[in-house]
Structure formats: structure tokens, C-alpha cells
Coordinates of C-alpha atoms and ligand atoms in Angstrom, one line a residue:
M1 CA -8.4 -6.6 3.4
T2 CA -6.3 -8.3 0.7
I3 CA -2.5 -8.0 0.6
D4 CA -0.4 -9.5 -2.2
I5 CA 3.4 -9.7 -1.7
V6 CA 5.8 -10.3 -4.5
T7 CA 9.2 -11.6 -3.7
I8 CA 12.0 -14.0 -4.6
F9 CA 12.1 -15.3 -1.0
P10 CA 8.4 -16.4 -0.6
A11 CA 9.5 -18.8 2.4
M12 CA 10.9 -16.0 4.3
V13 CA 7.8 -14.1 4.1
E14 CA 5.3 -16.8 4.6
G15 CA 7.1 -18.0 7.7
A16 CA 6.9 -14.6 9.4
L17 CA 3.2 -14.2 8.5
A18 CA 2.2 -17.5 10.1
A19 CA 3.1 -16.3 13.5
G20 CA 1.1 -14.1 16.2
I21 CA -1.8 -11.7 15.6
V22 CA -1.2 -11.5 11.7
G23 CA -1.0 -15.3 11.5
R24 CA -4.3 -15.7 13.3
A25 CA -6.1 -13.1 11.3
I26 CA -5.1 -14.9 8.2
D27 CA -6.3 -18.3 9.5
R28 CA -9.6 -16.7 10.5
G29 CA -10.1 -15.2 7.1
T30 CA -10.1 -11.6 8.4
L31 CA -7.0 -10.9 6.4
D32 CA -6.2 -12.4 3.0
V33 CA -2.3 -12.4 2.4
A34 CA -0.9 -14.1 -0.7
V35 CA 2.7 -14.5 -1.2
H36 CA 4.0 -14.7 -4.9
D37 CA 7.3 -16.2 -5.9
L38 CA 8.7 -13.7 -8.6
R39 CA 10.3 -16.7 -10.4
D40 CA 6.7 -18.1 -11.2
Y41 CA 6.4 -14.9 -13.4
T42 CA 9.6 -15.6 -15.4
T43 CA 9.3 -17.3 -19.0
D44 CA 12.8 -18.7 -19.4
R45 CA 14.0 -22.1 -18.6
H46 CA 16.2 -21.0 -15.7
R47 CA 13.6 -18.7 -14.2
V48 CA 16.2 -15.9 -14.2
V49 CA 14.9 -12.7 -12.3
D50 CA 18.0 -10.5 -12.4
D51 CA 20.4 -9.0 -14.9
V52 CA 23.4 -6.7 -15.0
P53 CA 22.9 -2.9 -14.8
Y54 CA 22.9 -0.9 -18.0
G55 CA 25.8 1.6 -17.8
G56 CA 27.9 -0.9 -15.8
G57 CA 28.6 -0.9 -12.1
P58 CA 28.4 -3.5 -9.3
G59 CA 25.5 -5.8 -8.4
M60 CA 22.4 -6.9 -10.2
V61 CA 19.0 -5.4 -11.0
L62 CA 15.7 -7.2 -10.9
K63 CA 14.3 -7.5 -14.4
P64 CA 11.1 -5.6 -15.1
E65 CA 9.0 -8.1 -17.0
P66 CA 8.6 -10.7 -14.3
V67 CA 7.6 -7.9 -11.8
L68 CA 5.2 -6.4 -14.3
R69 CA 3.8 -9.8 -15.2
A70 CA 3.2 -10.5 -11.5
V71 CA 1.3 -7.2 -10.9
D72 CA -0.9 -7.8 -14.0
A73 CA -1.7 -11.3 -13.0
I74 CA -2.7 -10.2 -9.5
A75 CA -4.8 -7.5 -10.9
G76 CA -6.5 -9.9 -13.2
R77 CA -7.1 -12.5 -10.6
R78 CA -8.3 -10.2 -8.0
G79 CA -10.3 -7.6 -10.1
G80 CA -11.0 -4.1 -8.7
A81 CA -8.5 -1.4 -7.8
L82 CA -5.0 -2.2 -6.6
H83 CA -2.8 0.0 -4.6
V84 CA 0.8 -1.0 -5.7
V85 CA 3.6 -0.2 -3.1
L86 CA 7.2 -0.7 -3.8
M87 CA 9.4 -1.2 -0.8
S88 CA 12.4 1.0 -1.3
P89 CA 15.1 3.1 0.6
Q90 CA 13.9 6.1 -1.8
G91 CA 10.3 5.8 -0.5
R92 CA 8.6 8.0 2.0
S93 CA 9.0 6.8 5.6
F94 CA 6.5 4.4 7.0
S95 CA 4.6 5.9 9.9
Q96 CA 1.4 5.3 11.8
A97 CA -0.3 7.9 9.5
V98 CA 1.0 5.9 6.5
A99 CA -0.4 2.7 8.1
E100 CA -3.7 4.1 8.7
R101 CA -3.9 5.4 5.1
L102 CA -2.9 2.0 3.8
S103 CA -5.3 0.2 6.0
R104 CA -8.2 2.1 4.4
T105 CA -7.3 0.5 1.0
A106 CA -9.1 -2.7 -0.1
H107 CA -6.3 -4.3 -1.8
L108 CA -2.6 -3.8 -1.3
V109 CA 0.2 -5.1 -3.5
L110 CA 3.6 -4.9 -1.9
L111 CA 6.7 -5.4 -4.2
C112 CA 10.0 -6.5 -2.6
G113 CA 13.1 -5.9 -4.5
R114 CA 16.5 -7.5 -3.8
Y115 CA 20.1 -6.8 -5.3
E116 CA 20.5 -3.3 -6.3
G117 CA 16.8 -2.8 -6.6
V118 CA 14.3 -3.1 -9.5
D119 CA 14.5 -1.8 -13.0
E120 CA 13.0 1.8 -13.0
R121 CA 10.4 0.9 -15.6
V122 CA 8.6 -1.1 -12.8
M123 CA 7.6 2.5 -11.6
S124 CA 5.0 2.6 -14.3
R125 CA 2.9 0.3 -12.2
V126 CA 3.8 1.6 -8.8
D127 CA 1.6 3.9 -6.8
E128 CA 4.1 4.8 -4.1
E129 CA 7.4 3.8 -2.7
V130 CA 7.7 3.3 1.1
S131 CA 10.8 2.8 3.1
I132 CA 10.8 1.6 6.9
G133 CA 13.7 3.8 7.9
D134 CA 17.1 5.3 7.2
Y135 CA 19.3 2.2 7.4
V136 CA 20.5 -0.2 4.8
L137 CA 18.8 -3.6 4.4
S138 CA 19.4 -6.3 1.8
G139 CA 15.9 -6.3 0.3
G140 CA 12.1 -5.3 0.5
E141 CA 10.9 -8.5 2.4
L142 CA 11.5 -7.4 6.0
P143 CA 10.1 -3.9 5.2
A144 CA 7.1 -5.5 3.6
L145 CA 6.4 -7.5 6.8
V146 CA 6.7 -4.5 8.8
V147 CA 4.1 -2.8 6.6
V148 CA 1.8 -5.8 6.8
D149 CA 2.0 -5.9 10.5
G150 CA 1.5 -2.2 11.1
V151 CA -1.4 -2.1 8.6
A152 CA -3.0 -5.3 9.8
R153 CA -3.4 -4.2 13.4
L154 CA -5.6 -1.2 12.0
V155 CA -8.0 -3.6 10.0
P156 CA -11.2 -4.1 12.2
G157 CA -11.1 -7.6 13.9
V158 CA -7.5 -8.4 13.4
V159 CA -6.6 -7.2 17.0
G160 CA -9.2 -8.6 19.4
D161 CA -9.4 -5.4 21.5
E162 CA -10.2 -2.4 19.5
E163 CA -9.8 -0.3 22.5
S164 CA -6.1 -1.2 22.9
V165 CA -5.4 -0.4 19.1
R166 CA -6.7 3.1 19.7
A167 CA -4.7 3.4 22.9
D168 CA -1.5 2.2 21.3
S169 CA 1.5 4.5 21.8
F170 CA 1.9 6.1 18.3
S171 CA -1.9 6.4 17.9
R172 CA -2.0 8.7 20.9
G173 CA 1.5 10.4 20.3
L174 CA 2.7 9.4 23.7
L175 CA 5.2 6.6 24.5
D176 CA 3.8 3.7 26.7
F177 CA 4.0 3.6 30.5
P178 CA 6.1 0.8 32.1
H179 CA 4.6 -2.6 32.5
Y180 CA 5.1 -5.1 35.3
T181 CA 3.8 -8.7 36.1
R182 CA 4.2 -11.1 38.9
P183 CA 6.2 -11.7 41.2
A184 CA 5.9 -8.3 43.0
E185 CA 9.5 -8.7 44.1
I186 CA 12.6 -10.4 42.7
A187 CA 15.7 -11.3 44.8
G188 CA 14.5 -8.9 47.5
S189 CA 15.2 -5.8 45.7
L190 CA 13.6 -5.5 42.2
K191 CA 10.2 -4.3 43.2
V192 CA 7.1 -3.5 41.3
P193 CA 6.0 0.0 42.2
D194 CA 3.7 0.0 45.2
V195 CA 0.9 2.1 43.5
L196 CA 0.4 -0.8 40.9
V197 CA -0.2 -3.3 43.8
S198 CA -2.2 -1.0 45.9
G199 CA -5.5 -1.8 44.0
N200 CA -6.3 2.0 43.8
H201 CA -7.3 2.3 40.2
A202 CA -7.6 6.1 40.2
E203 CA -4.0 6.3 41.5
I204 CA -2.7 3.8 39.0
R205 CA -4.4 5.5 36.1
R206 CA -2.7 8.8 37.2
W207 CA 0.7 7.1 37.7
R208 CA 0.5 5.6 34.3
K209 CA -0.3 9.0 32.6
R210 CA 2.6 10.5 34.5
E211 CA 5.1 7.9 33.4
A212 CA 3.9 8.1 29.9
V213 CA 4.1 11.8 29.8
S214 CA 7.5 12.0 31.5
R215 CA 8.9 9.3 29.3
T216 CA 7.8 11.0 26.1
L217 CA 9.3 14.4 27.5
A218 CA 12.6 12.7 28.3
R219 CA 13.0 10.5 25.2
R220 CA 10.7 11.7 22.5
P221 CA 9.9 15.3 23.1
D222 CA 9.3 15.7 19.3
L223 CA 6.1 13.6 19.8
L224 CA 4.6 15.9 22.1
A225 CA 4.0 18.6 19.4
H226 CA 1.3 16.4 17.9
A227 CA 0.2 14.3 20.9
A228 CA -3.5 14.3 21.7
L229 CA -3.2 14.9 25.3
D230 CA -6.3 15.0 27.7
D231 CA -6.5 17.8 30.3
E232 CA -4.8 15.6 33.0
E233 CA -2.0 14.7 30.8
R234 CA -1.6 18.4 29.7
E235 CA -1.5 19.3 33.5
I236 CA 1.2 16.7 34.2
L237 CA 3.3 18.0 31.2
R238 CA 3.1 21.5 32.6
E239 CA 4.1 20.4 35.9
L240 CA 7.0 18.3 34.5
Q241 CA 8.2 21.2 32.3
G242 CA 7.8 23.7 35.2
G243 CA 10.7 22.8 37.6
T244 CA 13.3 21.1 35.4
R245 CA 14.0 21.3 31.6
A246 CA 13.7 18.2 29.7
D247 CA 17.5 18.0 28.8
E248 CA 18.2 17.9 32.5
G249 CA 16.1 14.8 33.1
A250 CA 12.8 15.7 34.2
S251 CA 11.7 12.4 35.7
D252 CA 13.0 9.7 38.1
G253 CA 16.3 9.3 36.6
R254 CA 15.5 6.1 34.8
D255 CA 14.4 8.0 31.8
Ligands
JD8_1 C1 14.3 -2.7 -1.0 C2 17.2 -4.0 -2.6 C3 19.1 -3.4 -1.1 C4 19.2 -0.9 -1.8 C5 22.0 -1.4 -2.4 C6 21.7 -2.6 -0.3 C7 13.0 -0.4 2.6 N1 14.2 1.0 5.0 C8 14.9 0.3 4.0 N2 16.3 0.1 4.0 N3 16.6 -0.8 2.9 C9 15.5 -1.1 2.2 C10 15.4 -1.7 1.0 C11 16.7 -2.3 0.4 C12 16.7 -2.9 -0.8 C13 15.5 -3.2 -1.4 C14 14.3 -2.1 0.4 C15 15.8 -3.9 -2.6 N4 17.7 -3.5 -1.5 C16 19.8 -2.4 -1.8 C17 19.9 0.0 -2.6 C18 21.3 0.1 -2.4 N5 21.3 -2.3 -1.6 C19 14.4 -0.3 2.9 N6 11.9 -0.4 2.3

């Protein structure tokens, strides 16, 4: 999969892309990510990318021509179909379903705005607008990195263990169970649950399912409507809903 990112802060994006699972996928060539400095697509001596808004008002607007030139250059260089995404508070919310759909496109272009946003005429080359949530950020760079991370994990070969990708929280519609590592006890009081050190793998699997279902019921009951539960999980859910209502705290008090 190929991803092109257009930004006025290439260093900010490149730094983040070099780390972790995504960085390794880029190094190995499983993922081809290129970051483009919007200023390279200006034609004036001062490489100006912004201008005052028509109609007046505060702030600056990203000029359309550099953005359109960048998209044209990327299209020309890469050839084939592009899917152009503008990171924008006006976009539809990024979700696991959107990540899955975008991961099936061969070539993504992510446009990062700044200031008050981009000149609306850029929309002539945009296929969709995506937001990462209802809070105010200063630009599209962090949202683009979120999209790259979420999408890249779904590209075959990026995450070593395909099984773990399928099992991931939002793929199944359940929250994760609690994790512990050594030591089994800290300061004589903070203990790992006995079941996890018991070595009884059937018990451990059941305990994890119960924890995942009870946490989801307590914290994100909205997820249960679309969750892909197996028979055992469904039974656990019935049990938990039976005695106590979710809003009274169905689990062990931690949730
Ligand atoms: C792109 C400029 C800042 C937006 C004035 C503050 C996404 N979930 C999200 N929150 N914020 C953004 C986002 C913010 C952006 C730009 C994305 C370009 N800004 C502007 C309009 C109001 N400021 C986002 N995806």
C-alpha cells in the first residue's frame, strides 16, 4: 500500500512515522509512505502557502494552487487511481470500519490543512473528508498520523501476528481484558489475579472473556449492539445483565 501525505510540517509527520510498527513496515517496504512539503509546490520566491480569507475575518487560509499542484504531481508520479482524503473537522468520523475500507485502497493521499483550513476549491480533487473526533486540533497532521496507524495495521504483513489484528478490541466490538506481567506481587498487596498464574488455560480464557464482556457492559454498552460475540460470551453477558443492571455496576467495582 502507498500513502502520500501533504503537509507544511513534514518533519513532524516523518518523525512519528519512523517509530514502532509503522516505521518497521516502511523500512521493510511493506508500506510505502512519502511525506511531501506543501511549500515545494509553491511557485513564488517566498514559498507562500497561506493567504487572508475572502470576506474577511480572523486567521489565514491555505491557498488552493499548491495543494492542487501537489495532488497532480503525486498522481503523475505514481500513476493509477488515487483516493484523496482531506483531514478535516467537517469529515466523517474515523472508525475501525473506515480504517478497513481505506486499507483496501492501493493508493491513499492524505491532505493536512493548517490555519483556518484549506480553500474550498481543493474539494474538486478530494474524494472524502475524515475527522478523528469531536475536539479542536490545530491542523491535519496528527489526524493523518492516526489514519496511517489505524489503516497500516490492517495491511497484510504490517503487524507480525495476523491473529492479534483480528482479535483487536474494535475489530471484535468488545473492549480488551486486563493485562498483567511480572512480578506476580508488588509491595505485598498489588497482586496478579490467581487465575492468570494458575496455568489453567481453559480457566484463563473464560476469565478473560468475562472481563472483556463485563468491562464493555460497564464502560461501552453501546458497543454490544454490534459486537460479534461467541456462545460463551453471549452466555456471560446474559449472566451479567441478569442480576444487576449495567448502570448499577455489574462487575467487580473496578469497572
Ligand atoms: C485539519 C486546520 C484547525 C480547524 C479553526 C482550529 C481532523 N478531529 C479533528 N479536530 N481538528 C481537526 C483538524 C483541524 C484543523 C485542520 C483538521 C486544518 N485546523 C482549524 C477549523 C477551525 N482551526 C481534526 N481531522
